[in-house]
Amino acid sequence: VQLQASGGGLVQAGGSLRLSCAASGRTFSGYVMGWFRQAPGKEREFVALISWSGGSTNYAVSVKGRFTISRDNAKNTVYLRMNSLKPEDTAVYYCAARRYYSDQTDDYDYWGQGTQVTVSS
């Protein structure tokens, strides 16, 4: 499956952004979708994931209550709505796909190219 992330940008602290990840190539609804991020000098970390149907989600503690992951299987797209953004949310955000539920970065088989999110203080 091919993934294309978009929607990043520069936003002030407290602002919002919505990231999108468009999938193609295979049956999108058969994949668990995750969002991960990597800040300069840091390892890539889990942000959020959503099950095949969208009925189950999981979030990193650092974003819980501020970020919302959702998916539209008819449009082959997964979204990450980010509210109350903080400077520490600054990173390259990646979408990823795998067959089974996992929040481990190394478990994911397919990755998008990443989109930069910069939050200014």
PDB file of N, CA and C in Angstrom, residues 1-46:
ATOM      1  N   VAL A   1       0.837  -1.175   0.000  1.00  0.00           N
ATOM      2  CA  VAL A   1       0.000   0.000   0.000  1.00  0.00           C
ATOM      3  C   VAL A   1       0.889   1.248   0.000  1.00  0.00           C
ATOM      4  N   GLN A   2       0.498   2.242  -0.796  1.00  0.00           N
ATOM      5  CA  GLN A   2       1.239   3.507  -0.848  1.00  0.00           C
ATOM      6  C   GLN A   2       0.503   4.553  -0.023  1.00  0.00           C
ATOM      7  N   LEU A   3       1.276   5.338   0.722  1.00  0.00           N
ATOM      8  CA  LEU A   3       0.692   6.334   1.617  1.00  0.00           C
ATOM      9  C   LEU A   3       1.257   7.709   1.306  1.00  0.00           C
ATOM     10  N   GLN A   4       0.374   8.705   1.321  1.00  0.00           N
ATOM     11  CA  GLN A   4       0.774  10.080   1.040  1.00  0.00           C
ATOM     12  C   GLN A   4       0.206  10.976   2.126  1.00  0.00           C
ATOM     13  N   ALA A   5       1.083  11.514   2.975  1.00  0.00           N
ATOM     14  CA  ALA A   5       0.658  12.396   4.064  1.00  0.00           C
ATOM     15  C   ALA A   5       0.694  13.847   3.611  1.00  0.00           C
ATOM     16  N   SER A   6      -0.218  14.627   4.168  1.00  0.00           N
ATOM     17  CA  SER A   6      -0.277  16.056   3.853  1.00  0.00           C
ATOM     18  C   SER A   6      -0.938  16.798   5.002  1.00  0.00           C
ATOM     19  N   GLY A   7      -0.894  18.136   4.929  1.00  0.00           N
ATOM     20  CA  GLY A   7      -1.593  18.947   5.907  1.00  0.00           C
ATOM     21  C   GLY A   7      -0.728  19.606   6.949  1.00  0.00           C
ATOM     22  N   GLY A   8       0.556  19.327   6.926  1.00  0.00           N
ATOM     23  CA  GLY A   8       1.441  19.955   7.895  1.00  0.00           C
ATOM     24  C   GLY A   8       1.617  21.437   7.616  1.00  0.00           C
ATOM     25  N   GLY A   9       2.277  22.121   8.542  1.00  0.00           N
ATOM     26  CA  GLY A   9       2.508  23.540   8.358  1.00  0.00           C
ATOM     27  C   GLY A   9       3.011  24.178   9.627  1.00  0.00           C
ATOM     28  N   LEU A  10       3.021  25.514   9.600  1.00  0.00           N
ATOM     29  CA  LEU A  10       3.458  26.304  10.748  1.00  0.00           C
ATOM     30  C   LEU A  10       2.236  26.866  11.452  1.00  0.00           C
ATOM     31  N   VAL A  11       2.155  26.678  12.757  1.00  0.00           N
ATOM     32  CA  VAL A  11       1.011  27.145  13.531  1.00  0.00           C
ATOM     33  C   VAL A  11       1.507  27.657  14.879  1.00  0.00           C
ATOM     34  N   GLN A  12       0.783  28.606  15.427  1.00  0.00           N
ATOM     35  CA  GLN A  12       1.138  29.105  16.748  1.00  0.00           C
ATOM     36  C   GLN A  12       0.661  28.146  17.828  1.00  0.00           C
ATOM     37  N   ALA A  13       1.313  28.207  18.963  1.00  0.00           N
ATOM     38  CA  ALA A  13       0.900  27.392  20.103  1.00  0.00           C
ATOM     39  C   ALA A  13      -0.563  27.667  20.419  1.00  0.00           C
ATOM     40  N   GLY A  14      -1.287  26.587  20.697  1.00  0.00           N
ATOM     41  CA  GLY A  14      -2.710  26.699  20.945  1.00  0.00           C
ATOM     42  C   GLY A  14      -3.564  26.524  19.710  1.00  0.00           C
ATOM     43  N   GLY A  15      -2.940  26.516  18.556  1.00  0.00           N
ATOM     44  CA  GLY A  15      -3.658  26.379  17.300  1.00  0.00           C
ATOM     45  C   GLY A  15      -3.963  24.938  16.951  1.00  0.00           C
ATOM     46  N   SER A  16      -4.520  24.768  15.758  1.00  0.00           N
ATOM     47  CA  SER A  16      -4.956  23.443  15.308  1.00  0.00           C
ATOM     48  C   SER A  16      -4.486  23.180  13.886  1.00  0.00           C
ATOM     49  N   LEU A  17      -4.337  21.900  13.585  1.00  0.00           N
ATOM     50  CA  LEU A  17      -4.053  21.439  12.236  1.00  0.00           C
ATOM     51  C   LEU A  17      -4.755  20.107  12.040  1.00  0.00           C
ATOM     52  N   ARG A  18      -5.056  19.795  10.782  1.00  0.00           N
ATOM     53  CA  ARG A  18      -5.547  18.461  10.462  1.00  0.00           C
ATOM     54  C   ARG A  18      -4.645  17.853   9.400  1.00  0.00           C
ATOM     55  N   LEU A  19      -4.060  16.732   9.755  1.00  0.00           N
ATOM     56  CA  LEU A  19      -3.247  15.975   8.807  1.00  0.00           C
ATOM     57  C   LEU A  19      -4.120  14.942   8.103  1.00  0.00           C
ATOM     58  N   SER A  20      -3.768  14.679   6.858  1.00  0.00           N
ATOM     59  CA  SER A  20      -4.454  13.649   6.080  1.00  0.00           C
ATOM     60  C   SER A  20      -3.421  12.669   5.544  1.00  0.00           C
ATOM     61  N   CYS A  21      -3.850  11.449   5.352  1.00  0.00           N
ATOM     62  CA  CYS A  21      -2.991  10.430   4.754  1.00  0.00           C
ATOM     63  C   CYS A  21      -3.840   9.636   3.774  1.00  0.00           C
ATOM     64  N   ALA A  22      -3.544   9.783   2.502  1.00  0.00           N
ATOM     65  CA  ALA A  22      -4.280   9.079   1.463  1.00  0.00           C
ATOM     66  C   ALA A  22      -3.565   7.788   1.112  1.00  0.00           C
ATOM     67  N   ALA A  23      -4.311   6.708   1.033  1.00  0.00           N
ATOM     68  CA  ALA A  23      -3.745   5.392   0.739  1.00  0.00           C
ATOM     69  C   ALA A  23      -4.192   4.904  -0.619  1.00  0.00           C
ATOM     70  N   SER A  24      -3.328   4.133  -1.247  1.00  0.00           N
ATOM     71  CA  SER A  24      -3.676   3.522  -2.526  1.00  0.00           C
ATOM     72  C   SER A  24      -2.941   2.204  -2.658  1.00  0.00           C
ATOM     73  N   GLY A  25      -3.423   1.376  -3.541  1.00  0.00           N
ATOM     74  CA  GLY A  25      -2.703   0.156  -3.878  1.00  0.00           C
ATOM     75  C   GLY A  25      -3.326  -1.117  -3.355  1.00  0.00           C
ATOM     76  N   ARG A  26      -3.896  -1.090  -2.170  1.00  0.00           N
ATOM     77  CA  ARG A  26      -4.513  -2.292  -1.614  1.00  0.00           C
ATOM     78  C   ARG A  26      -5.779  -1.894  -0.864  1.00  0.00           C
ATOM     79  N   THR A  27      -6.462  -2.876  -0.350  1.00  0.00           N
ATOM     80  CA  THR A  27      -7.714  -2.614   0.353  1.00  0.00           C
ATOM     81  C   THR A  27      -7.435  -1.881   1.652  1.00  0.00           C
ATOM     82  N   PHE A  28      -7.753  -0.594   1.637  1.00  0.00           N
ATOM     83  CA  PHE A  28      -7.435   0.274   2.773  1.00  0.00           C
ATOM     84  C   PHE A  28      -8.085  -0.219   4.057  1.00  0.00           C
ATOM     85  N   SER A  29      -9.307  -0.691   3.952  1.00  0.00           N
ATOM     86  CA  SER A  29     -10.045  -1.073   5.151  1.00  0.00           C
ATOM     87  C   SER A  29      -9.464  -2.300   5.829  1.00  0.00           C
ATOM     88  N   GLY A  30      -8.523  -2.968   5.163  1.00  0.00           N
ATOM     89  CA  GLY A  30      -7.893  -4.145   5.758  1.00  0.00           C
ATOM     90  C   GLY A  30      -6.677  -3.820   6.602  1.00  0.00           C
ATOM     91  N   TYR A  31      -6.389  -2.534   6.780  1.00  0.00           N
ATOM     92  CA  TYR A  31      -5.183  -2.119   7.483  1.00  0.00           C
ATOM     93  C   TYR A  31      -5.487  -1.273   8.709  1.00  0.00           C
ATOM     94  N   VAL A  32      -4.764  -1.562   9.773  1.00  0.00           N
ATOM     95  CA  VAL A  32      -4.688  -0.649  10.905  1.00  0.00           C
ATOM     96  C   VAL A  32      -3.808   0.523  10.487  1.00  0.00           C
ATOM     97  N   MET A  33      -4.224   1.724  10.828  1.00  0.00           N
ATOM     98  CA  MET A  33      -3.474   2.910  10.443  1.00  0.00           C
ATOM     99  C   MET A  33      -2.929   3.625  11.676  1.00  0.00           C
ATOM    100  N   GLY A  34      -1.701   4.066  11.588  1.00  0.00           N
ATOM    101  CA  GLY A  34      -1.076   4.769  12.695  1.00  0.00           C
ATOM    102  C   GLY A  34      -0.461   6.078  12.262  1.00  0.00           C
ATOM    103  N   TRP A  35      -0.342   6.965  13.222  1.00  0.00           N
ATOM    104  CA  TRP A  35       0.430   8.202  13.039  1.00  0.00           C
ATOM    105  C   TRP A  35       1.611   8.156  14.012  1.00  0.00           C
ATOM    106  N   PHE A  36       2.750   8.539  13.512  1.00  0.00           N
ATOM    107  CA  PHE A  36       3.969   8.597  14.298  1.00  0.00           C
ATOM    108  C   PHE A  36       4.621   9.950  14.044  1.00  0.00           C
ATOM    109  N   ARG A  37       5.575  10.316  14.892  1.00  0.00           N
ATOM    110  CA  ARG A  37       6.282  11.580  14.661  1.00  0.00           C
ATOM    111  C   ARG A  37       7.732  11.440  15.076  1.00  0.00           C
ATOM    112  N   GLN A  38       8.541  12.282  14.464  1.00  0.00           N
ATOM    113  CA  GLN A  38       9.966  12.287  14.778  1.00  0.00           C
ATOM    114  C   GLN A  38      10.457  13.719  14.849  1.00  0.00           C
ATOM    115  N   ALA A  39      10.907  14.106  16.034  1.00  0.00           N
ATOM    116  CA  ALA A  39      11.475  15.433  16.241  1.00  0.00           C
ATOM    117  C   ALA A  39      12.981  15.373  15.983  1.00  0.00           C
ATOM    118  N   PRO A  40      13.601  16.492  15.691  1.00  0.00           N
ATOM    119  CA  PRO A  40      15.040  16.503  15.422  1.00  0.00           C
ATOM    120  C   PRO A  40      15.828  15.911  16.587  1.00  0.00           C
ATOM    121  N   GLY A  41      16.699  14.985  16.268  1.00  0.00           N
ATOM    122  CA  GLY A  41      17.543  14.377  17.283  1.00  0.00           C
ATOM    123  C   GLY A  41      16.878  13.338  18.151  1.00  0.00           C
ATOM    124  N   LYS A  42      15.624  13.014  17.829  1.00  0.00           N
ATOM    125  CA  LYS A  42      14.890  12.035  18.632  1.00  0.00           C
ATOM    126  C   LYS A  42      14.453  10.867  17.774  1.00  0.00           C
ATOM    127  N   GLU A  43      14.103   9.786  18.442  1.00  0.00           N
ATOM    128  CA  GLU A  43      13.596   8.622  17.728  1.00  0.00           C
ATOM    129  C   GLU A  43      12.135   8.839  17.322  1.00  0.00           C
ATOM    130  N   ARG A  44      11.741   8.118  16.310  1.00  0.00           N
ATOM    131  CA  ARG A  44      10.348   8.165  15.888  1.00  0.00           C
ATOM    132  C   ARG A  44       9.486   7.578  16.997  1.00  0.00           C
ATOM    133  N   GLU A  45       8.350   8.230  17.277  1.00  0.00           N
ATOM    134  CA  GLU A  45       7.495   7.782  18.362  1.00  0.00           C
ATOM    135  C   GLU A  45       6.041   7.658  17.918  1.00  0.00           C
ATOM    136  N   PHE A  46       5.353   6.798  18.594  1.00  0.00           N
ATOM    137  CA  PHE A  46       3.933   6.565  18.350  1.00  0.00           C
ATOM    138  C   PHE A  46       3.111   7.777  18.770  1.00  0.00           C
TER     139      PHE A  46
END
